[in-house]
Short mmCIF file of C-alpha atoms in Angstrom, two decimals:
data_model
loop_
_atom_site.label_atom_id
_atom_site.label_comp_id
_atom_site.label_asym_id
_atom_site.label_seq_id
_atom_site.Cartn_x
_atom_site.Cartn_y
_atom_site.Cartn_z
CA UNK B 1 8.95 60.62 55.19
CA UNK B 2 10.28 57.28 57.53
CA UNK B 3 13.52 56.04 58.90
CA UNK B 4 13.99 52.67 58.45
CA UNK B 5 16.75 50.56 60.36
CA UNK B 6 19.17 49.54 57.41
CA UNK B 7 21.42 46.84 59.27
CA UNK B 8 23.55 45.84 56.12
CA UNK B 9 26.89 47.46 56.64
CA UNK B 10 29.50 48.34 53.96
CA UNK B 11 33.40 48.18 54.81
CA UNK B 12 35.02 50.92 53.03
CA UNK B 13 38.70 52.71 53.51
CA UNK B 14 38.76 56.62 54.40
CA UNK B 15 42.11 57.87 54.57
CA UNK B 16 43.44 54.68 55.05
CA UNK B 17 41.19 53.88 58.00
CA UNK B 18 38.36 51.34 57.65
CA UNK B 19 35.21 51.79 58.62
CA UNK B 20 31.67 50.89 58.12
CA UNK B 21 28.54 52.68 56.91
CA UNK B 22 24.88 51.92 55.95
CA UNK B 23 24.50 50.15 52.61
CA UNK B 24 22.96 52.98 50.18
CA UNK B 25 24.84 56.20 51.94
CA UNK B 26 26.82 58.18 49.88
CA UNK B 27 30.52 58.94 50.34
CA UNK B 28 29.58 62.33 52.27
CA UNK B 29 28.10 60.50 54.58
CA UNK B 30 30.95 58.57 55.31
CA UNK B 31 32.85 61.84 55.36
CA UNK B 32 30.30 63.61 58.03
CA UNK B 33 30.74 60.04 60.32
CA UNK B 34 34.27 61.02 60.43
CA UNK B 35 35.18 64.31 61.92
CA UNK B 36 35.62 66.43 61.05
CA UNK B 37 34.08 65.46 57.66
CA UNK B 38 36.19 68.28 55.37
CA UNK B 39 36.58 67.01 51.70
CA UNK B 40 39.48 69.05 50.65
CA UNK B 41 41.27 72.23 51.40
CA UNK B 42 40.39 75.41 49.05
CA UNK B 43 42.75 77.85 46.57
CA UNK B 44 43.28 79.98 49.76
CA UNK B 45 43.58 76.91 52.27
CA UNK B 46 40.24 77.29 54.01
CA UNK B 47 38.86 73.60 54.78
CA UNK B 48 35.66 72.44 52.99
CA UNK B 49 32.83 69.99 53.09
CA UNK B 50 29.67 69.17 51.44
CA UNK B 51 27.52 72.31 50.83
CA UNK B 52 24.74 71.69 47.93
CA UNK B 53 24.52 67.83 48.53
CA UNK B 54 22.71 67.57 45.21
CA UNK B 55 26.47 67.60 42.76
CA UNK B 56 26.27 71.29 41.97
CA UNK B 57 28.88 73.17 44.24
CA UNK B 58 32.20 70.43 43.64
CA UNK B 59 32.90 71.39 47.18
CA UNK B 60 33.00 67.97 48.31
CA UNK B 61 35.69 66.50 45.55
CA UNK B 62 37.54 63.34 46.70
CA UNK B 63 39.33 60.59 45.51
CA UNK B 64 37.42 57.33 45.14
CA UNK B 65 39.70 54.37 44.23
CA UNK B 66 42.17 56.67 42.58
CA UNK B 67 39.72 58.88 41.00
CA UNK B 68 38.37 62.23 41.18
CA UNK B 69 34.54 62.05 42.59
CA UNK B 70 31.83 64.08 44.29
CA UNK B 71 31.22 62.58 47.62
CA UNK B 72 27.45 63.61 47.47
CA UNK B 73 26.82 61.85 44.47
CA UNK B 74 28.69 58.66 44.73
CA UNK B 75 27.35 55.89 46.98
CA UNK B 76 29.84 53.68 49.02
CA UNK B 77 30.73 50.20 47.34
CA UNK B 78 32.52 47.13 49.56
CA UNK B 79 36.27 47.60 49.69
CA UNK B 80 36.14 51.21 48.27
CA UNK B 81 38.89 53.60 49.39
CA UNK B 82 38.14 57.15 49.73
CA UNK B 83 40.93 60.14 49.83
CA UNK B 84 40.06 63.26 50.84
CA UNK B 85 42.07 65.80 48.52
CA UNK B 86 44.24 68.19 50.54
CA UNK B 87 44.80 70.60 47.89
CA UNK B 88 43.31 72.64 45.25
CA UNK B 89 41.81 70.22 42.94
CA UNK B 90 40.42 70.58 39.65
CA UNK B 91 36.62 69.54 38.43
CA UNK B 92 35.36 65.88 39.56
CA UNK B 93 35.74 63.96 35.92
CA UNK B 94 38.57 62.20 35.52
CA UNK B 95 38.45 58.36 34.95
CA UNK B 96 39.29 55.65 32.27
CA UNK B 97 37.04 56.12 29.52
CA UNK B 98 36.08 53.56 27.17
CA UNK B 99 34.54 53.76 23.68
CA UNK B 100 31.21 52.23 23.62
CA UNK B 101 28.88 52.28 20.59
CA UNK B 102 25.47 53.62 21.75
CA UNK B 103 22.49 53.71 19.05
CA UNK B 104 20.37 56.45 18.03
CA UNK B 105 17.24 56.94 19.95
CA UNK B 106 13.67 58.26 19.01
CA UNK B 107 13.37 60.44 22.16
CA UNK B 108 16.12 62.06 24.50
CA UNK B 109 14.60 62.58 27.92
CA UNK B 110 17.48 64.51 30.32
CA UNK B 111 16.34 64.20 33.72
CA UNK B 112 14.54 61.73 35.48
CA UNK B 113 12.74 63.51 38.11
CA UNK B 114 9.04 63.83 38.24
CA UNK B 115 8.62 65.59 34.81
CA UNK B 116 11.27 63.30 32.98
CA UNK B 117 9.89 60.05 34.43
CA UNK B 118 5.93 61.39 33.70
CA UNK B 119 7.64 62.21 29.86
CA UNK B 120 8.88 58.81 29.47
CA UNK B 121 6.05 57.29 30.30
CA UNK B 122 3.45 59.26 28.44
CA UNK B 123 5.64 58.64 25.07
CA UNK B 124 6.15 54.86 25.51
CA UNK B 125 3.28 53.34 24.65
CA UNK B 126 3.80 54.85 21.35
CA UNK B 127 6.55 52.36 20.74
CA UNK B 128 9.68 54.91 19.90
CA UNK B 129 12.86 54.31 21.65
CA UNK B 130 13.36 56.14 24.67
CA UNK B 131 16.89 56.97 26.40
CA UNK B 132 16.29 58.75 29.75
CA UNK B 133 19.10 60.26 31.59
CA UNK B 134 19.98 61.31 34.95
CA UNK B 135 23.24 62.19 36.99
CA UNK B 136 21.66 60.56 40.20
CA UNK B 137 21.89 57.10 41.34
CA UNK B 138 18.20 56.48 40.51
CA UNK B 139 15.44 58.25 39.03
CA UNK B 140 13.14 60.61 41.33
CA UNK B 141 14.73 63.72 41.36
CA UNK B 142 15.82 65.94 44.33
CA UNK B 143 12.36 65.49 45.47
CA UNK B 144 12.57 61.74 45.67
CA UNK B 145 16.09 61.22 46.12
CA UNK B 146 16.34 57.85 48.52
CA UNK B 147 19.29 56.40 50.40
CA UNK B 148 19.39 54.66 53.67
CA UNK B 149 17.34 57.01 55.69
CA UNK B 150 14.74 57.24 53.41
CA UNK B 151 11.52 55.54 52.15
CA UNK B 152 10.35 56.62 48.99
CA UNK B 153 6.52 57.67 48.39
CA UNK B 154 4.20 55.30 46.77
CA UNK B 155 3.59 57.56 43.99
CA UNK B 156 7.74 57.58 43.64
CA UNK B 157 8.06 53.75 43.58
CA UNK B 158 5.08 53.13 41.36
CA UNK B 159 6.45 55.80 38.45
CA UNK B 160 9.95 53.36 38.91
CA UNK B 161 7.90 50.33 38.46
CA UNK B 162 6.25 51.38 35.60
CA UNK B 163 9.51 52.57 34.01
CA UNK B 164 10.97 49.03 34.54
CA UNK B 165 7.98 47.48 32.56
CA UNK B 166 8.76 49.38 29.39
CA UNK B 167 11.40 47.69 27.14
CA UNK B 168 11.65 50.75 24.79
CA UNK B 169 12.82 53.29 27.49
CA UNK B 170 16.53 53.02 28.40
CA UNK B 171 17.23 54.21 31.94
CA UNK B 172 21.05 55.83 31.96
CA UNK B 173 21.48 56.89 35.83
CA UNK B 174 24.69 58.10 37.13
CA UNK B 175 25.47 59.95 33.48
CA UNK B 176 25.55 63.37 32.95
CA UNK B 177 25.50 65.90 29.84
CA UNK B 178 28.67 67.27 29.46
CA UNK B 179 27.89 69.35 25.82
CA UNK B 180 26.85 69.31 22.50
CA UNK B 181 28.44 66.43 19.99
CA UNK B 182 27.84 67.98 17.06
CA UNK B 183 27.54 64.95 14.80
CA UNK B 184 26.60 65.90 11.53
CA UNK B 185 23.06 64.79 10.14
CA UNK B 186 21.69 64.28 13.30
CA UNK B 187 21.88 66.46 16.69
CA UNK B 188 23.58 64.69 19.54
CA UNK B 189 24.44 65.27 23.18
CA UNK B 190 27.58 64.83 24.59
CA UNK B 191 27.21 62.05 27.68
CA UNK B 192 29.55 60.46 30.37
CA UNK B 193 29.45 58.18 33.31
CA UNK B 194 32.31 56.88 35.47
CA UNK B 195 33.33 54.50 32.30
CA UNK B 196 32.70 55.76 29.25
CA UNK B 197 31.72 58.86 27.18
CA UNK B 198 29.72 58.89 24.04
CA UNK B 199 27.73 60.86 21.41
CA UNK B 200 23.70 60.11 22.01
CA UNK B 201 22.16 60.77 18.38
CA UNK B 202 18.56 61.44 18.97
CA UNK B 203 15.22 62.75 17.21
CA UNK B 204 13.39 64.66 19.69
CA UNK B 205 14.61 66.03 22.85
CA UNK B 206 12.61 66.55 26.12
CA UNK B 207 14.70 68.83 28.75
CA UNK B 208 13.43 67.72 32.45
CA UNK B 209 16.57 69.56 34.08
CA UNK B 210 14.98 70.71 37.36
CA UNK B 211 16.23 73.26 39.80
CA UNK B 212 18.93 74.19 41.87
CA UNK B 213 19.31 76.19 45.17
CA UNK B 214 20.08 79.92 45.37
CA UNK B 215 22.46 80.09 47.62
CA UNK B 216 23.79 83.86 48.73
CA UNK B 217 27.13 84.54 50.39
CA UNK B 218 27.22 85.89 53.82
CA UNK B 219 30.14 85.77 55.97
CA UNK B 220 30.89 82.24 57.15
CA UNK B 221 29.32 80.59 54.41
CA UNK B 222 32.24 78.75 53.30
CA UNK B 223 32.59 77.17 56.35
CA UNK B 224 32.06 73.27 56.94
CA UNK B 225 28.62 72.30 58.50
CA UNK B 226 27.01 75.55 56.36
CA UNK B 227 24.86 73.49 53.56
CA UNK B 228 21.82 74.76 51.67
CA UNK B 229 18.60 73.85 52.90
CA UNK B 230 17.59 71.28 50.32
CA UNK B 231 21.46 70.18 50.61
CA UNK B 232 21.01 69.36 54.15
CA UNK B 233 17.72 67.23 53.02
CA UNK B 234 19.73 65.46 50.14
CA UNK B 235 22.80 64.65 52.91
CA UNK B 236 20.14 63.57 55.40
CA UNK B 237 18.70 60.94 52.79
CA UNK B 238 22.35 59.77 51.83
CA UNK B 239 22.91 58.80 55.26
CA UNK B 240 24.56 61.95 56.88
CA UNK B 241 24.02 61.40 61.00
CA UNK B 242 22.25 63.95 62.53
CA UNK B 243 21.10 62.46 65.72
CA UNK B 244 21.32 65.01 68.66
CA UNK B 245 22.70 67.66 66.65
CA UNK B 246 21.63 71.34 66.92
CA UNK B 247 20.19 72.63 63.59
CA UNK B 248 19.12 76.14 62.36
CA UNK B 249 17.48 76.90 59.12
CA UNK B 250 17.48 79.98 57.49
CA UNK B 251 16.31 81.54 54.12
CA UNK B 252 13.31 81.89 52.50
CA UNK B 253 10.37 79.28 51.24
CA UNK B 254 8.58 75.74 51.76
CA UNK B 255 11.83 74.10 51.49
CA UNK B 256 12.66 75.45 55.15
CA UNK B 257 10.05 73.47 56.25
CA UNK B 258 10.92 70.32 54.43
CA UNK B 259 14.47 70.53 55.28
CA UNK B 260 13.70 70.86 59.16
CA UNK B 261 10.98 68.15 59.02
CA UNK B 262 13.68 65.24 57.42
CA UNK B 263 16.39 66.68 59.97
CA UNK B 264 13.91 66.44 63.04
CA UNK B 265 12.96 62.91 62.08
CA UNK B 266 16.59 62.00 61.58
CA UNK B 267 16.89 62.79 65.41
CA UNK B 268 18.04 66.46 65.01
CA UNK B 269 17.11 69.40 67.32
CA UNK B 270 15.91 72.25 64.92
CA UNK B 271 16.72 75.12 67.39
CA UNK B 272 15.40 77.80 64.86
CA UNK B 273 13.56 78.11 61.38
CA UNK B 274 14.47 81.72 59.95
CA UNK B 275 11.76 82.86 57.17
CA UNK B 276 13.19 86.30 55.77
CA UNK B 277 9.63 86.80 54.69
CA UNK B 278 7.37 88.74 56.86
CA UNK B 279 3.87 87.54 58.59
CA UNK B 280 1.81 89.57 56.40
CA UNK B 281 2.81 87.97 53.11
CA UNK B 282 2.54 84.65 54.43
CA UNK B 283 -0.71 85.37 55.84
CA UNK B 284 -1.87 86.56 52.53
CA UNK B 285 -0.28 83.14 50.88
CA UNK B 286 -2.04 81.01 53.57
CA UNK B 287 -5.58 82.53 52.87
CA UNK B 288 -4.97 80.99 49.37
CA UNK B 289 -3.90 77.55 50.34
CA UNK B 290 -7.61 76.70 50.54
CA UNK B 291 -7.63 75.89 46.37
CA UNK B 292 -5.23 73.46 46.93
CA UNK B 293 -6.14 71.56 50.03
CA UNK B 294 -3.33 68.70 50.02
CA UNK B 295 -0.52 71.68 50.00
CA UNK B 296 -2.29 72.90 52.95
CA UNK B 297 -2.60 70.02 54.75
CA UNK B 298 1.60 69.66 53.78
CA UNK B 299 1.69 73.04 55.11
CA UNK B 300 -0.06 72.29 58.52
CA UNK B 301 2.21 69.09 59.17
CA UNK B 302 5.49 70.43 58.76
CA UNK B 303 4.77 73.44 60.48
CA UNK B 304 7.56 74.14 63.38
CA UNK B 305 6.86 75.88 66.82
CA UNK B 306 10.45 77.05 65.55
CA UNK B 307 9.50 78.73 62.87
CA UNK B 308 10.23 82.98 63.01
CA UNK B 309 9.19 85.31 60.10
CA UNK B 310 10.77 88.13 59.52
CA UNK B 311 14.27 86.61 60.48
CA UNK B 312 17.56 86.16 58.37
CA UNK B 313 20.77 84.88 58.66
CA UNK B 314 23.68 87.52 59.01
CA UNK B 315 26.53 85.47 59.86
CA UNK B 316 27.96 81.89 60.60
CA UNK B 317 31.10 81.95 63.00
CA UNK B 318 33.07 78.84 64.35
CA UNK B 319 36.68 77.27 64.72
CA UNK B 320 37.26 75.60 61.64
CA UNK B 321 33.20 74.48 60.88
CA UNK B 322 30.30 76.01 61.73
CA UNK B 323 29.55 76.96 65.70
CA UNK B 324 27.35 79.84 66.07
CA UNK B 325 25.26 81.23 63.82
CA UNK B 326 24.03 85.69 64.11
CA UNK B 327 19.90 86.20 63.09
CA UNK B 328 18.30 89.78 62.24
CA UNK B 329 14.75 89.72 63.81
CA UNK B 330 12.20 92.21 63.57
CA UNK B 331 13.32 92.90 67.22
CA UNK B 332 16.94 93.23 67.32
CA UNK B 333 19.67 90.19 66.80
CA UNK B 334 19.88 86.92 67.90
CA UNK B 335 22.98 84.47 68.46
CA UNK B 336 22.10 80.74 68.35
CA UNK B 337 24.65 77.61 69.12
CA UNK B 338 24.79 74.89 66.50
CA UNK B 339 26.32 71.86 64.95
CA UNK B 340 24.85 72.91 61.21
CA UNK B 341 23.39 75.78 59.72
CA UNK B 342 21.52 75.11 56.76
CA UNK B 343 20.47 78.26 53.93
CA UNK B 344 18.05 78.52 51.07
CA UNK B 345 16.75 81.51 49.65
CA UNK B 346 14.80 79.81 46.97
CA UNK B 347 15.25 77.73 43.70
CA UNK B 348 16.52 78.72 40.10
CA UNK B 349 15.73 76.77 37.03
CA UNK B 350 18.64 74.94 35.49
CA UNK B 351 18.42 76.42 32.25
CA UNK B 352 22.47 76.08 30.69
CA UNK B 353 21.92 73.17 28.70
CA UNK B 354 18.57 74.59 27.08
CA UNK B 355 20.55 77.95 26.47
CA UNK B 356 23.27 75.91 24.94
CA UNK B 357 20.92 74.34 22.83
CA UNK B 358 19.37 78.26 21.79
CA UNK B 359 16.20 77.86 23.73
CA UNK B 360 14.94 81.15 24.71
CA UNK B 361 14.16 82.34 28.24
CA UNK B 362 10.48 83.74 29.65
CA UNK B 363 10.02 86.57 31.96
CA UNK B 364 10.74 84.77 35.05
CA UNK B 365 13.90 82.86 33.95
CA UNK B 366 13.08 79.66 32.78
CA UNK B 367 12.95 77.72 29.57
CA UNK B 368 10.15 79.28 27.39
CA UNK B 369 7.60 76.79 26.11
CA UNK B 370 4.10 76.85 24.09
CA UNK B 371 1.14 75.03 24.73
CA UNK B 372 2.58 71.80 23.94
CA UNK B 373 5.68 72.45 26.00
CA UNK B 374 8.04 73.16 23.08
CA UNK B 375 10.48 75.30 23.64
CA UNK B 376 11.44 78.12 20.79
CA UNK B 377 13.66 75.45 19.14
CA UNK B 378 11.68 72.97 17.22
CA UNK B 379 12.21 69.57 18.30
CA UNK B 380 12.70 70.38 21.65
CA UNK B 381 10.63 70.23 24.67
CA UNK B 382 10.82 71.29 28.42
CA UNK B 383 9.04 70.30 30.91
CA UNK B 384 9.63 70.82 35.04
CA UNK B 385 11.20 73.29 37.10
CA UNK B 386 13.50 74.19 34.14
CA UNK B 387 10.47 75.92 32.79
CA UNK B 388 9.98 77.62 36.35
CA UNK B 389 9.58 76.85 39.89
CA UNK B 390 6.16 75.11 40.79
CA UNK B 391 6.45 72.09 42.61
CA UNK B 392 6.43 68.53 41.62
CA UNK B 393 2.57 68.08 40.75
CA UNK B 394 3.06 70.87 38.00
CA UNK B 395 6.28 68.79 36.91
CA UNK B 396 4.31 65.83 36.69
CA UNK B 397 1.83 67.22 34.37
CA UNK B 398 4.27 69.15 32.38
CA UNK B 399 6.29 66.35 31.72
CA UNK B 400 3.44 64.34 30.82
CA UNK B 401 2.05 66.84 28.31
CA UNK B 402 5.58 67.32 26.93
CA UNK B 403 5.80 63.38 26.26
CA UNK B 404 2.35 62.98 24.31
CA UNK B 405 3.19 66.14 22.29
CA UNK B 406 6.75 64.65 21.34
CA UNK B 407 5.32 61.61 20.52
CA UNK B 408 2.98 63.26 18.36
CA UNK B 409 0.13 62.39 20.70
CA UNK B 410 -1.40 66.34 20.92
CA UNK B 411 -5.04 65.38 21.74
CA UNK B 412 -3.86 63.48 24.97
CA UNK B 413 -1.44 66.76 25.49
CA UNK B 414 -4.20 69.11 25.31
CA UNK B 415 -6.48 66.96 27.57
CA UNK B 416 -4.06 68.02 30.35
CA UNK B 417 -4.60 71.69 29.72
CA UNK B 418 -6.78 72.13 32.97
CA UNK B 419 -5.02 70.34 35.45
CA UNK B 420 -1.72 72.55 34.34
CA UNK B 421 -3.55 75.61 34.71
CA UNK B 422 -4.52 74.27 38.54
CA UNK B 423 -0.73 73.59 39.03
CA UNK B 424 0.65 77.04 37.63
CA UNK B 425 -1.72 79.29 39.69
CA UNK B 426 0.12 77.51 42.80
CA UNK B 427 3.13 78.46 40.86
CA UNK B 428 2.30 81.93 40.36
CA UNK B 429 0.59 82.16 44.35
CA UNK B 430 4.44 80.95 45.79
CA UNK B 431 6.39 83.56 43.98
CA UNK B 432 5.31 87.24 45.80
CA UNK B 433 5.32 85.90 49.43
CA UNK B 434 8.50 84.49 49.24
CA UNK B 435 10.88 87.21 47.08
CA UNK B 436 14.10 88.11 48.40
CA UNK B 437 13.97 91.22 50.35
CA UNK B 438 16.66 94.01 50.31
CA UNK B 439 18.57 92.92 53.24
CA UNK B 440 19.21 89.24 52.04
CA UNK B 441 20.92 90.70 49.05
CA UNK B 442 23.64 92.88 51.10
CA UNK B 443 24.97 90.45 53.96
CA UNK B 444 28.09 90.19 52.49
CA UNK B 445 31.21 91.97 53.39
CA UNK B 446 34.23 93.13 51.36
CA UNK B 447 36.20 89.87 52.67
CA UNK B 448 33.04 87.71 52.39
CA UNK B 449 34.08 85.13 49.37
CA UNK B 450 31.35 85.22 46.45
CA UNK B 451 33.21 82.42 44.35
CA UNK B 452 34.00 79.29 46.34
CA UNK B 453 35.79 77.49 43.67
CA UNK B 454 38.27 80.14 43.31
CA UNK B 455 38.10 82.38 46.51
CA UNK B 456 37.19 85.63 45.02
CA UNK B 457 35.75 88.03 47.57
CA UNK B 458 33.32 90.71 46.91
CA UNK B 459 35.96 93.37 47.11
CA UNK B 460 37.39 91.95 44.04
CA UNK B 461 34.06 92.17 42.06
CA UNK B 462 33.04 95.29 42.70
CA UNK B 463 35.34 97.18 40.05
CA UNK B 464 33.41 94.93 37.48
CA UNK B 465 30.64 96.11 35.57
CA UNK B 466 29.32 92.50 34.24
CA UNK B 467 29.90 88.64 34.45
CA UNK B 468 32.25 88.40 31.28
CA UNK B 469 34.50 91.08 32.91
CA UNK B 470 34.41 89.99 36.43
CA UNK B 471 35.62 86.28 34.86
CA UNK B 472 38.44 87.88 32.69
CA UNK B 473 40.27 89.98 35.83
CA UNK B 474 39.16 87.40 38.70
CA UNK B 475 38.06 83.91 37.63
CA UNK B 476 35.24 84.00 39.33
CA UNK B 477 32.68 81.31 37.76
CA UNK B 478 35.90 79.33 36.28
CA UNK B 479 36.25 76.83 38.84
CA UNK B 480 35.41 73.39 39.35
CA UNK B 481 31.22 74.38 39.33
CA UNK B 482 31.76 76.53 36.32
CA UNK B 483 29.33 79.30 37.90
CA UNK B 484 26.61 77.38 39.12
CA UNK B 485 26.68 78.97 42.63
CA UNK B 486 28.21 82.46 42.15
CA UNK B 487 26.65 82.77 38.51
CA UNK B 488 23.14 82.60 40.25
CA UNK B 489 24.19 84.73 43.13
CA UNK B 490 26.18 87.40 41.30
CA UNK B 491 22.70 87.38 39.23
CA UNK B 492 20.66 88.34 42.16
CA UNK B 493 23.37 90.45 44.05
CA UNK B 494 24.62 92.67 41.03
CA UNK B 495 22.24 91.78 38.36
CA UNK B 496 24.85 90.36 35.79
CA UNK B 497 23.42 88.08 32.97
CA UNK B 498 25.88 84.94 32.74
CA UNK B 499 26.65 84.04 29.21
CA UNK B 500 25.32 80.66 27.86
CA UNK B 501 27.87 77.75 27.28
CA UNK B 502 28.87 77.46 23.83
CA UNK B 503 29.86 73.68 23.51
CA UNK B 504 30.49 72.55 26.57
CA UNK B 505 28.25 72.43 29.73
CA UNK B 506 30.62 70.88 32.38
CA UNK B 507 34.07 69.26 32.14
CA UNK B 508 34.51 66.48 30.26
CA UNK B 509 37.57 63.84 29.93
CA UNK B 510 39.98 64.03 27.43
CA UNK B 511 39.19 60.87 26.32
CA UNK B 512 35.99 61.69 25.90
CA UNK B 513 36.56 64.88 23.97
CA UNK B 514 38.82 62.80 21.47
CA UNK B 515 36.43 59.89 21.00
CA UNK B 516 33.38 62.23 19.69
CA UNK B 517 35.99 64.25 17.86
CA UNK B 518 36.94 61.17 15.83
CA UNK B 519 33.71 60.36 15.01
CA UNK B 520 32.06 64.01 14.33
CA UNK B 521 35.23 65.49 13.03
CA UNK B 522 34.14 68.32 15.60
CA UNK B 523 37.14 70.15 17.33
CA UNK B 524 36.79 71.75 21.04
CA UNK B 525 39.15 74.35 20.97
#
């Protein structure tokens, strides 16, 4: 990844003050340039800023030209007016909706990352009408997320160019799934973008919904300047300035090294990479890497002298934002001064949409699929990280196989079995070395917030036995992120199983619900 100079500048206003930002920058980057970079005040009066960097946590809610938006998912535009929300704000979903007719498609693909792009390109020669949906500004997913501070790899550019060559592929970026539309006679999903909401009817569905970071609570994790490890990568790509900043990265898995490389290339000083796995587990993993030479070379290129095994975060502290982090090592503790702390404890599949549609899960928590990538629901396929964590190579092969199978090309799909087996074995090799150790599941204190949206501390959750009971009595999981952060955390900490959503996947505009109800006769009460 290289960082080109971007001389083009846009003029925007933040809280009434003019500023210039690089073309392609996110609103989150603009807020980070403007000290202290906070975007909102929580329900208990805490300052908050961008955390996940991927539109999951909803911590970076701001007003953009009068409408509530996620700063990390919104690109700056000339003349844009941004106002930080200095009070508790609801989910970022309000905007004037417009009724627009969208024709039914033969194949609907949700997620335009490596799996989704590969699925669309595999199915496109069949001539089927394909709609490819993604909530990011451009296809590529999180791994190929672009912005002013990144040059896309050749493969990502090639896949984008291929998508543009097929007239039967309709690409809908900045568009999200908010629920099931329930139209009679044909399945449909409720989609929204900044301008409109509609029921997208389809014949066959491929879910390529990817994964999100597992973000575990610890004292100080809500301070501005604390992000996910993948979140740090995403924010750097979106233009968040790091030059000269001291960065600590902690957690587990290969993503830590990738985040460190991104921070280093952005001019930051990475002062520590704390990997919770011990050196024996990593040595066993390294011994097996010869089976995947490209992965071995990648690991060697990413290695940093600041890498420490058997080490994990204990606490972040600071006056209004993170300034110090305390780490546990095998031989004691250390405290490091820093400007940012990025923590990632692995990835979890995004399965909520699949669950809402009735798809079963496998033993590892991903969507269960057969040899043709079909889920347990006929006509619904799944590919990529939503079927289990395994990297973009596995995702591309699964996506291509799902695309061929959805188009009825079973012979072509079967030819990919050998490639998939190779990358599935790599995914299996990742699981054991980076399994979370017990100390990481007991970092939270009684006053540590578990639900960041509703500021629910661990002490409030202690009396409850399951997710439903906790939601009813504490509002845990009922805030803007709809349990995407605390749901995964409580599952890891307490073994609670979040219930699948019923009709709505995310907060939807009233106008969208009304428009769909008027055409389908469906009630959303």
